[in-house]
Coordinates of C-alpha atoms in Angstrom, one line a residue:
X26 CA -11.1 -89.9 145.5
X27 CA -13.7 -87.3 144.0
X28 CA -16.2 -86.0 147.2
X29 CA -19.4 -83.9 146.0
X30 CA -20.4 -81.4 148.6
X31 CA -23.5 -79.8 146.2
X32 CA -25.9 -81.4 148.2
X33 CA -24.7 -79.8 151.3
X34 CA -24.0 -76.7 149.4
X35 CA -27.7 -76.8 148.3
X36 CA -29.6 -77.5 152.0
X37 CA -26.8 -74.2 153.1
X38 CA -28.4 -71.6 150.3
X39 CA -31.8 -73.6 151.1
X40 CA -31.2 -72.8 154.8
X41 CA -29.9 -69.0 154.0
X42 CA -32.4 -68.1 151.6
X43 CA -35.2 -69.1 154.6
X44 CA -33.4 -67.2 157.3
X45 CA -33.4 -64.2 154.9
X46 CA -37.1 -64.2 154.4
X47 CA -38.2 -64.5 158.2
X48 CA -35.7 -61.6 158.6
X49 CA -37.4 -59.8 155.8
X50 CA -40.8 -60.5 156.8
X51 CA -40.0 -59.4 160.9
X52 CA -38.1 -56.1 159.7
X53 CA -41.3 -55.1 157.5
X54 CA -43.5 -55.9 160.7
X55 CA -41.5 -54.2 162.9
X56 CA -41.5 -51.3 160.5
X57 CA -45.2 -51.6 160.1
X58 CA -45.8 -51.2 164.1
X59 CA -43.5 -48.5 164.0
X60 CA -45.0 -46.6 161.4
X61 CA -48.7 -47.2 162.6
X62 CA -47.4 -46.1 166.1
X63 CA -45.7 -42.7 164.7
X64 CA -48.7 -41.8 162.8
X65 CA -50.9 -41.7 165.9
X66 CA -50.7 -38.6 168.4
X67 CA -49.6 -40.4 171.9
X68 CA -51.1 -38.8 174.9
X69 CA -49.6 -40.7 177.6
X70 CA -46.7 -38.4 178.4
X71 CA -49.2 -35.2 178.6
X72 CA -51.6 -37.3 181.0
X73 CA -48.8 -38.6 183.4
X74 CA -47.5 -35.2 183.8
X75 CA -50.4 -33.8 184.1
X76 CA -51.4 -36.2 186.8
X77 CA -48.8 -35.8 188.7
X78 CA -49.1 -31.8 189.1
X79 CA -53.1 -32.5 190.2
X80 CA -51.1 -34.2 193.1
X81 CA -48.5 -31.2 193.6
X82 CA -51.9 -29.0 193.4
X83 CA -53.2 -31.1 196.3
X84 CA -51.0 -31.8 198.7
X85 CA -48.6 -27.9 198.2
X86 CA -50.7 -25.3 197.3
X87 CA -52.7 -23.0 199.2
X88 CA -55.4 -21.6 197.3
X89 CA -54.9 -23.5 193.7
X90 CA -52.2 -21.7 192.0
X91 CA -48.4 -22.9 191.9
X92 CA -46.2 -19.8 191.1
X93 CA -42.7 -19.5 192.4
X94 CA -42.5 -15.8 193.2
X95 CA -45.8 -15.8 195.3
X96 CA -45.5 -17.0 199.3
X97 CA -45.8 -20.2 200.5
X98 CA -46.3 -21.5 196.8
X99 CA -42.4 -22.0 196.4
X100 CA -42.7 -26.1 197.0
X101 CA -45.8 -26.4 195.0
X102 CA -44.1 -24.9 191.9
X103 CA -40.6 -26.9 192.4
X104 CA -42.9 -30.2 192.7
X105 CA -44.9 -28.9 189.5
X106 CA -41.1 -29.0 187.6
X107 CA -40.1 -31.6 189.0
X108 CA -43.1 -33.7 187.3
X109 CA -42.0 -32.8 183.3
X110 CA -38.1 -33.6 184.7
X111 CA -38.9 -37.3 185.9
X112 CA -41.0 -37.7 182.7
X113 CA -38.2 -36.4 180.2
X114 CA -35.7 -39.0 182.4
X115 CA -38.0 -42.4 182.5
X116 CA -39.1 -41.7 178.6
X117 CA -42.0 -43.4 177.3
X118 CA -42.8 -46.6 175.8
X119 CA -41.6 -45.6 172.3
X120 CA -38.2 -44.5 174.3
X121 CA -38.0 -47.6 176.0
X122 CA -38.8 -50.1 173.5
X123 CA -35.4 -49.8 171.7
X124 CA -33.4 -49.7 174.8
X125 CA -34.8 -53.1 175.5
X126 CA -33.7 -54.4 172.6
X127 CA -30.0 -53.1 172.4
X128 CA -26.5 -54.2 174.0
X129 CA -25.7 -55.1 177.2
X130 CA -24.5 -51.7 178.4
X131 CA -27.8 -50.5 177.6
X132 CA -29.3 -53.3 179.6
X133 CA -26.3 -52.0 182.7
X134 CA -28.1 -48.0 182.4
X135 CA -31.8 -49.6 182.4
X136 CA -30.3 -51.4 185.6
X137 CA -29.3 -48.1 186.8
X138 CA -32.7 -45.8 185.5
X139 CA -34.8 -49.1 187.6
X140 CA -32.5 -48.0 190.8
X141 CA -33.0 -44.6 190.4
X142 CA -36.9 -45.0 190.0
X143 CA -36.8 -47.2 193.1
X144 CA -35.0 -44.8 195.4
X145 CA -37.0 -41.6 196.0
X146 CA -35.1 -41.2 199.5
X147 CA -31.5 -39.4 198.2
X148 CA -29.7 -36.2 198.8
X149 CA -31.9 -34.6 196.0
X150 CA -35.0 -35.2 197.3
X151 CA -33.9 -34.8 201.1
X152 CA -32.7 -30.8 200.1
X153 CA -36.4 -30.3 198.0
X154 CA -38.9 -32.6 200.1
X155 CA -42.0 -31.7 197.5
X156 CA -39.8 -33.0 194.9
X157 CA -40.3 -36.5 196.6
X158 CA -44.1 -36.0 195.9
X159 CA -43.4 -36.1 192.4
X160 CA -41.1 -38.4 192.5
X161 CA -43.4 -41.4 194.7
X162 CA -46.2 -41.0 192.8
X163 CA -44.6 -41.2 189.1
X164 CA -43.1 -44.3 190.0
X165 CA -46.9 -45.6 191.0
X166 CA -47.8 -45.1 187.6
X167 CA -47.3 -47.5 184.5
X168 CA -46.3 -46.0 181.5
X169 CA -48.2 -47.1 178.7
X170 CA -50.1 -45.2 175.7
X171 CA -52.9 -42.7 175.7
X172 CA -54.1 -42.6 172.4
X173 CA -57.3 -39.6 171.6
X174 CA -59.4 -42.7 170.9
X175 CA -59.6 -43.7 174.5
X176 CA -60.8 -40.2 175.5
X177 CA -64.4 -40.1 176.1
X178 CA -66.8 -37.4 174.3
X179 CA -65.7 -34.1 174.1
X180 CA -67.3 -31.2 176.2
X181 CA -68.3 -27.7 174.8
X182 CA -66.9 -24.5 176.0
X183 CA -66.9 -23.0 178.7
X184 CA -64.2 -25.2 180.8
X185 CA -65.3 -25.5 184.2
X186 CA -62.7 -27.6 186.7
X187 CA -61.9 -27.4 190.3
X188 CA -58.6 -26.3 191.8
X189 CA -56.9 -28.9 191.4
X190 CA -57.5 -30.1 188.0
X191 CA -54.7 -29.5 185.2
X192 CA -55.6 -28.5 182.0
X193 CA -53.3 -28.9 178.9
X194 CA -54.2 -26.3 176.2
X195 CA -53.0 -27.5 172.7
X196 CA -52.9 -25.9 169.5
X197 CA -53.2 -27.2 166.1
X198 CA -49.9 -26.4 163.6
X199 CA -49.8 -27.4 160.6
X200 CA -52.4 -30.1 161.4
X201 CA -50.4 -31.0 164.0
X202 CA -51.7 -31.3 167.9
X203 CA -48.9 -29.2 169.9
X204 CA -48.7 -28.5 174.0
X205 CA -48.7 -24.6 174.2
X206 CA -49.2 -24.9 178.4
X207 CA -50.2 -27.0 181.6
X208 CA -52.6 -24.6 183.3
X209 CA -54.5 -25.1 187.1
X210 CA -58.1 -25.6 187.1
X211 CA -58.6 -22.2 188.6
X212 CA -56.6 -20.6 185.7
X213 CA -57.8 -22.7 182.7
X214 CA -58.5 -20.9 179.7
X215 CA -62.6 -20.4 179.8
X216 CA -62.9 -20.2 175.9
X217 CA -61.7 -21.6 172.6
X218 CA -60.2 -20.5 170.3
X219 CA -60.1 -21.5 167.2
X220 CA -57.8 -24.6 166.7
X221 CA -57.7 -25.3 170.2
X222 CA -58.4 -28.5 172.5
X223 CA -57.9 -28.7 176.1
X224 CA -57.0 -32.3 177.6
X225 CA -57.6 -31.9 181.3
X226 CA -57.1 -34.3 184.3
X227 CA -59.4 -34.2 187.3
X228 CA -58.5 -34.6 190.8
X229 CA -59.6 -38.7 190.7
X230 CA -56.8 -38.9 187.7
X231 CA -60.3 -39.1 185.6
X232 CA -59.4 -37.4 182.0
X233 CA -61.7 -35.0 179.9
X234 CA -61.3 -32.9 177.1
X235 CA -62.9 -29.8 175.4
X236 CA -62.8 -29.4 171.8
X237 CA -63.2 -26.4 169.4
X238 CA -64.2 -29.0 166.5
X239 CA -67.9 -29.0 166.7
X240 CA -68.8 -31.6 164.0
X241 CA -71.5 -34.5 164.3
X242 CA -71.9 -37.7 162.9
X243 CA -75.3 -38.3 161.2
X244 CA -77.6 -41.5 161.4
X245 CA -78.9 -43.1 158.0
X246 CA -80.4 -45.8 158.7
X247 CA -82.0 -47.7 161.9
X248 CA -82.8 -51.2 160.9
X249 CA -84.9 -53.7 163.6
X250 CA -84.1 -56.8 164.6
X251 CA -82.5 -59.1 167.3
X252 CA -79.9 -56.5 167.2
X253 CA -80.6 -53.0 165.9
X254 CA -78.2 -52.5 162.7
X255 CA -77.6 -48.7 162.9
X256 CA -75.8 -47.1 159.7
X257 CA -73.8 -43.7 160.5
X258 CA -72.0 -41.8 158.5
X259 CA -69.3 -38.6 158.4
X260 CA -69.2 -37.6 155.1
X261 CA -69.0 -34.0 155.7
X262 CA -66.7 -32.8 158.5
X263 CA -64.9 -30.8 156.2
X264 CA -68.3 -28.9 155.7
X265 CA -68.9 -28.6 159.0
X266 CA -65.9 -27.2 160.3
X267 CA -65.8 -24.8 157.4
X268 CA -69.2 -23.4 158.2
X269 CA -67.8 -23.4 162.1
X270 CA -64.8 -21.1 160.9
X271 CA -66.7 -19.0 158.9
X272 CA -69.5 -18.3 161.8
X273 CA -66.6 -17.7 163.8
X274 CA -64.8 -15.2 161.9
X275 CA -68.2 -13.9 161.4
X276 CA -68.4 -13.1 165.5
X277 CA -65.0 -12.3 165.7
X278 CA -65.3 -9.5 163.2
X279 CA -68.6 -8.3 164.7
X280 CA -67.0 -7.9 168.3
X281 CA -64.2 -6.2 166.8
X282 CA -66.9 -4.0 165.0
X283 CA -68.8 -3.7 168.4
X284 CA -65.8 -2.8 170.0
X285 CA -64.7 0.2 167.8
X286 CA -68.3 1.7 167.6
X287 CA -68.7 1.9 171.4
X288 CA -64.9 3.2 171.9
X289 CA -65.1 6.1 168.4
X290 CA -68.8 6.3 168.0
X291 CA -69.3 9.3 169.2
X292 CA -66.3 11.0 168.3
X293 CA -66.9 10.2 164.8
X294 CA -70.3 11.9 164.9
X295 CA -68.7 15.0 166.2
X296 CA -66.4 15.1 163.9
X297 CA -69.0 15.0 161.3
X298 CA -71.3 17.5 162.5
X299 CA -68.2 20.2 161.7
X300 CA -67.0 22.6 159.4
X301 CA -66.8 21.4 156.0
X302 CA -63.0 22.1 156.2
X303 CA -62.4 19.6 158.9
X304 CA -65.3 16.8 158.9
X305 CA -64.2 13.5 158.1
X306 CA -65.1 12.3 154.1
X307 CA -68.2 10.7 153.3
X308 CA -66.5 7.4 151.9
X309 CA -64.4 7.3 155.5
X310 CA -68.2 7.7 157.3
X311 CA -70.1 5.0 155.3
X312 CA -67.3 2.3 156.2
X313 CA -67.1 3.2 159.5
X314 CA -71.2 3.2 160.6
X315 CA -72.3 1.0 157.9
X316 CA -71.3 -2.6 156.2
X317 CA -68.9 -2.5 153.3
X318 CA -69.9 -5.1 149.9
X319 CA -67.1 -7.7 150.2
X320 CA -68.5 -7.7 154.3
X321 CA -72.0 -8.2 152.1
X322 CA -70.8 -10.7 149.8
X323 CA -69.0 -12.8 152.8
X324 CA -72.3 -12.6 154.5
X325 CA -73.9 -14.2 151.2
X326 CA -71.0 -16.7 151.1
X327 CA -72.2 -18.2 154.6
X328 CA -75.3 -18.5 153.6
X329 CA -74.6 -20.7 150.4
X330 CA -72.1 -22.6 152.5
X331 CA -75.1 -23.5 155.0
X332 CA -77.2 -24.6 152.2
X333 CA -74.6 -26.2 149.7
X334 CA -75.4 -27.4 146.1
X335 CA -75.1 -31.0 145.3
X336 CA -72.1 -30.6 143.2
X337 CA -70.2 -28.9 146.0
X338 CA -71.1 -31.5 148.0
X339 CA -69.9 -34.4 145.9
X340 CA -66.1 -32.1 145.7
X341 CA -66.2 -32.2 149.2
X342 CA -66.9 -35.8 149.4
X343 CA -64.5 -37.4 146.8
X344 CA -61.5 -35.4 148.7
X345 CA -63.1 -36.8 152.4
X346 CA -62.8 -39.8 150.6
X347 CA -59.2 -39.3 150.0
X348 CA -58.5 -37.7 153.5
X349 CA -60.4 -41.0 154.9
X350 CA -58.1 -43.2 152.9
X351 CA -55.2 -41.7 155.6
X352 CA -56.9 -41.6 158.7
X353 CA -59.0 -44.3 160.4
X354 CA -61.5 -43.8 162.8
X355 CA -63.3 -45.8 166.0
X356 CA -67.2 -45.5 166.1
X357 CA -67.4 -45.6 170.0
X358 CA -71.0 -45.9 171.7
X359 CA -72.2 -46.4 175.1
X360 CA -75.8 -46.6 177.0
X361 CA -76.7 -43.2 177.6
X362 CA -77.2 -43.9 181.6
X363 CA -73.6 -45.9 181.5
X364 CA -72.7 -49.4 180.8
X365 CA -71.2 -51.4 178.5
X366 CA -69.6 -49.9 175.9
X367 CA -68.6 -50.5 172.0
X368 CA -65.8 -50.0 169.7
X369 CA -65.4 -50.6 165.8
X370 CA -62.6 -49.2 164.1
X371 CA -63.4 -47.8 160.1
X372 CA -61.4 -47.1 157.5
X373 CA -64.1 -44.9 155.3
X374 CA -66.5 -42.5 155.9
X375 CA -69.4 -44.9 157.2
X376 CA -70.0 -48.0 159.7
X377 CA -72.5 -50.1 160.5
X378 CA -72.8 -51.2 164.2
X379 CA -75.1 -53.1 165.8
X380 CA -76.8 -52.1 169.0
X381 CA -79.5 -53.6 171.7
X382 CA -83.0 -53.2 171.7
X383 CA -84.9 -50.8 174.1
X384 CA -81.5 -48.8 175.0
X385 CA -81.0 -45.0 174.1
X386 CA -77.0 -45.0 173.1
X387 CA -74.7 -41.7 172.7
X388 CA -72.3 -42.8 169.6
X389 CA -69.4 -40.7 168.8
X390 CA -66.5 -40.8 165.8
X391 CA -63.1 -41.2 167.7
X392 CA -59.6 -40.6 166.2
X393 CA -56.2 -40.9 166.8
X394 CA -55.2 -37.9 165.0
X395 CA -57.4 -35.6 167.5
X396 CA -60.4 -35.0 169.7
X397 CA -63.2 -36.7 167.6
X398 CA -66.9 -35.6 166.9
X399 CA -69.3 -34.8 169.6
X400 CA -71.9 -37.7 170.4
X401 CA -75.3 -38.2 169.1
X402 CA -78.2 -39.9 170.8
X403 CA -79.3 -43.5 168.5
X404 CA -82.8 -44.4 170.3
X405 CA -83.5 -48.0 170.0
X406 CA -87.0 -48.0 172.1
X407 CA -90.1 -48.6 170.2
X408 CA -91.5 -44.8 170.3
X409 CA -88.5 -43.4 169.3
X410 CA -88.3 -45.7 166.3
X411 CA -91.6 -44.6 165.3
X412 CA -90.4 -40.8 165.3
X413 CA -87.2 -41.7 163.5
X414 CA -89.5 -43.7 160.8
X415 CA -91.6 -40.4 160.6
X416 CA -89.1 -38.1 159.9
X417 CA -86.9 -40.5 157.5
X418 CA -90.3 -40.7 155.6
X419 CA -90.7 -36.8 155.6
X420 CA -87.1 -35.8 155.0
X421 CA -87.3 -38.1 151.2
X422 CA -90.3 -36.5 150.6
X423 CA -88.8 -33.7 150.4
X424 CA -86.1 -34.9 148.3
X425 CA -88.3 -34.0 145.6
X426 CA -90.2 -31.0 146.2
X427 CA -90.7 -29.4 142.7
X428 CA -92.8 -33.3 142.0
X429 CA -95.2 -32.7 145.3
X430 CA -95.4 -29.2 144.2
X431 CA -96.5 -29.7 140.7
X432 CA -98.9 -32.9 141.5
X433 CA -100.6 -30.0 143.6
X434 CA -100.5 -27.8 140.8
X435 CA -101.8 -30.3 138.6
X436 CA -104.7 -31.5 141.1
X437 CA -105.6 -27.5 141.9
X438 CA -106.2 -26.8 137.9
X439 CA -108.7 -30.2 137.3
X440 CA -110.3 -29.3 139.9
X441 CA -110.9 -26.1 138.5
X442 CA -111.4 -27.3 135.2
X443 CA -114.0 -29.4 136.8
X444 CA -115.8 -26.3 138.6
X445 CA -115.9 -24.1 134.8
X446 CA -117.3 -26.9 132.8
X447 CA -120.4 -27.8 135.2
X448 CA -121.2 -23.7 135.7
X449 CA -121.2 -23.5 132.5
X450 CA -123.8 -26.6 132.0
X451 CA -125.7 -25.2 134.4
X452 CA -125.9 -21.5 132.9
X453 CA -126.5 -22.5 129.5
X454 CA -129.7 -24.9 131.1
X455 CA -131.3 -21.6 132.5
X456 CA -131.4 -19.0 130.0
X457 CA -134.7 -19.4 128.0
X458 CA -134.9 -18.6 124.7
X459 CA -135.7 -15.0 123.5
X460 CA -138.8 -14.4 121.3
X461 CA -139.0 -12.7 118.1
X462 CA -141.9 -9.9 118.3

């Protein structure tokens, strides 16, 4: 008795090779989230903490501050610690995502993290009670991501907020975003520096931010219609922040400069005025009271970076091309007097987004990678249209100066020509012959 199993062999393999494929496809998705969710800078934990020590700022301290070695401020600072402990021990969403996922005796600790979040009544909280104010309002919140893309626009320095605001001062390393401090309101940093951005939460658990990064988006292009189609572009924010450094090494060294005149001035002018034997060098004077070449030549450098040549342009745009490639961004715009708001993510350098009639809109470049550009203003009423018209139509004008400057030329000399010839004419009609005696 001969069976044949091939057929059921067959529908097995059939069966195996399908099962292998949907695994194949999920494990490239899942890696695909994973990655996309690595590459973007997650503010969540920052804001919850910093939420939570507004709240130790409002109900502990006396006068805004939270120190431990300064009276009456010992609660508010145990509270303030107590707020980055509880956020280390409930994780984030990234934290709890694969916990989800694994064994049961993972699922039995999850059991026992839920009971401890529910519980803010036990011996650890009885012996530090403004620990318990921590502890009640981080289990209010939800945890969830914060990505830089939800912030609103970015504020210039100085940073201005109340008592009980929290600031977060971050630092760029190695273009990376980095938390170098949680700060009170009242003893925020007041300045920038360069590379820095402050992420701050206000008393409402409202969050703001202040940015170093001064760079602007630019409008092309404002067509009408049912819907305004507004082109912008960001083709240069390498540019700009360049020409941002440089101006602010440029003050930097200035103050410095400043600094040292006011402080040795004088006392290098006295030592000038002596004996030959003891008065400072010439060379040594010169660099000390006056500007040195290469301070010269930097000067000039700025300048030319202000008013770049086209070829340095295109550079700078074929590698913001490739940066672009890496990083996407959200175009962002809202009514200028609040309202409903926009969102359109890009993956290049420009967008085109479409906007309602008779509105005056601030639209920003967001990013997950960082604070963004600042906002412009895009003016959809009819006056501003005309001005926008205007100065599109005088800005290619003067694309091409050298050909408005030489149709001038050309115009002033016929003109001229003109003038000659018909003097002439008229000369050569009113001298009368001379006669021959």
């Amino acid at each position: 008795m001969h069976l044949n199993f091939s057929n059921g062999t067959s529908c097995r393999r059939r069966q195996g090779t399908w099962g292998c494929s949907w695994l194949v496809a999920t494990l490239a998705l899942a890696l695909l989230l994973c990655a996309e969710a690595v590459s973007s800078l997650d503010l969540g934990p920052i804001v919850r903490v910093a939420q939570c020590r507004s709240q130790c700022l409002k109900r502990h301290s006396l006068d805004g501050s939270c120190e431990w070695w300064r009276h009456g401020e010992t609660g508010c600072n145990e509270c303030w610690q107590q707020c980055e402990t509880l956020e280390k021990q409930w994780g984030s969403p990234k934290e709890a995502a694969p916990a989800s996922a694994s064994a049961s005796s993972s699922n039995g600790s999850l059991q026992n993290q839920q009971q401890q979040r529910a519980s803010c009544n036990d011996d650890e909280y009885k012996q530090c009670p403004s620990c318990r104010t921590a502890c009640e309002y981080r289990k209010s919140q939800v945890v969830e991501q914060y990505l830089p893309s939800m912030l609103p626009a970015p504020h210039r320095a100085p940073v201005n907020l109340a008592k009980n605001d929290v600031a977060v001062l971050m630092h760029k390393v190695r273009n990376e975003w980095r938390v170098f401090g949680y700060y009170p309101g009242t003893r925020a940093p007041s300045s920038l520096r360069h590379d820095e951005w402050i992420v701050a939460v206000v008393e409402d658990g409202g969050v703001v931010h202040f940015s170093w990064e001064e760079w602007l988006p630019t409008l092309d292009s404002l067509k009408e219609g049912p819907l305004f189609e507004a082109t912008i572009s960001w083709r240069d924010v390498d540019i700009q922040l360049k020409r941002q450094t440089l101006l602010e090494q440029k003050r930097f060294n200035d103050r410095v400069r400043q600094f040292f005149l006011e402080k040795y001035g004088e006392k290098v002018l006295e030592w000038r005025n002596q004996d030959e034997d003891t008065a400072i060098p010439e060379e040594v004077f010169r660099r000390f009271f006056f500007r040195r070449r290469d301070q010269d030549e930097s000067g000039k450098r700025l300048d030319d970076t202000d008013n770049p040549e086209p070829s340095t342009l295109d550079s700078e745009d074929e590698r913001n091309q490739s940066q672009v490639g890496k990083e996407s961004f959200v175009v962002s715009w809202e009514p200028e007097t609040g309202g409903l708001m926009g969102n359109q993510v890009a993956d290049s350098n420009f967008a085109q987004i479409s906007l309602l009639p008779g509105t005056k809109y601030l639209v920003r470049i967001a990013s997950n990678e960082g604070p963004g550009s600042f906002p412009i203003e895009v003016d959809t009423r009819p006056s501003s249209i005309q001005v926008f018209q205007l100065k599109k139509n005088f800005v290619d004008a003067m694309v091409y100066p050298w050909a408005v400057l030489a149709a001038s030329m050309c115009a002033a000399i016929i003109v001229c020509i003109a003038i000659i010839v018909k003097l002439c004419r008229r000369t050569a009609k009113e001298i009368e012959p001379l006669e021959v005696v």
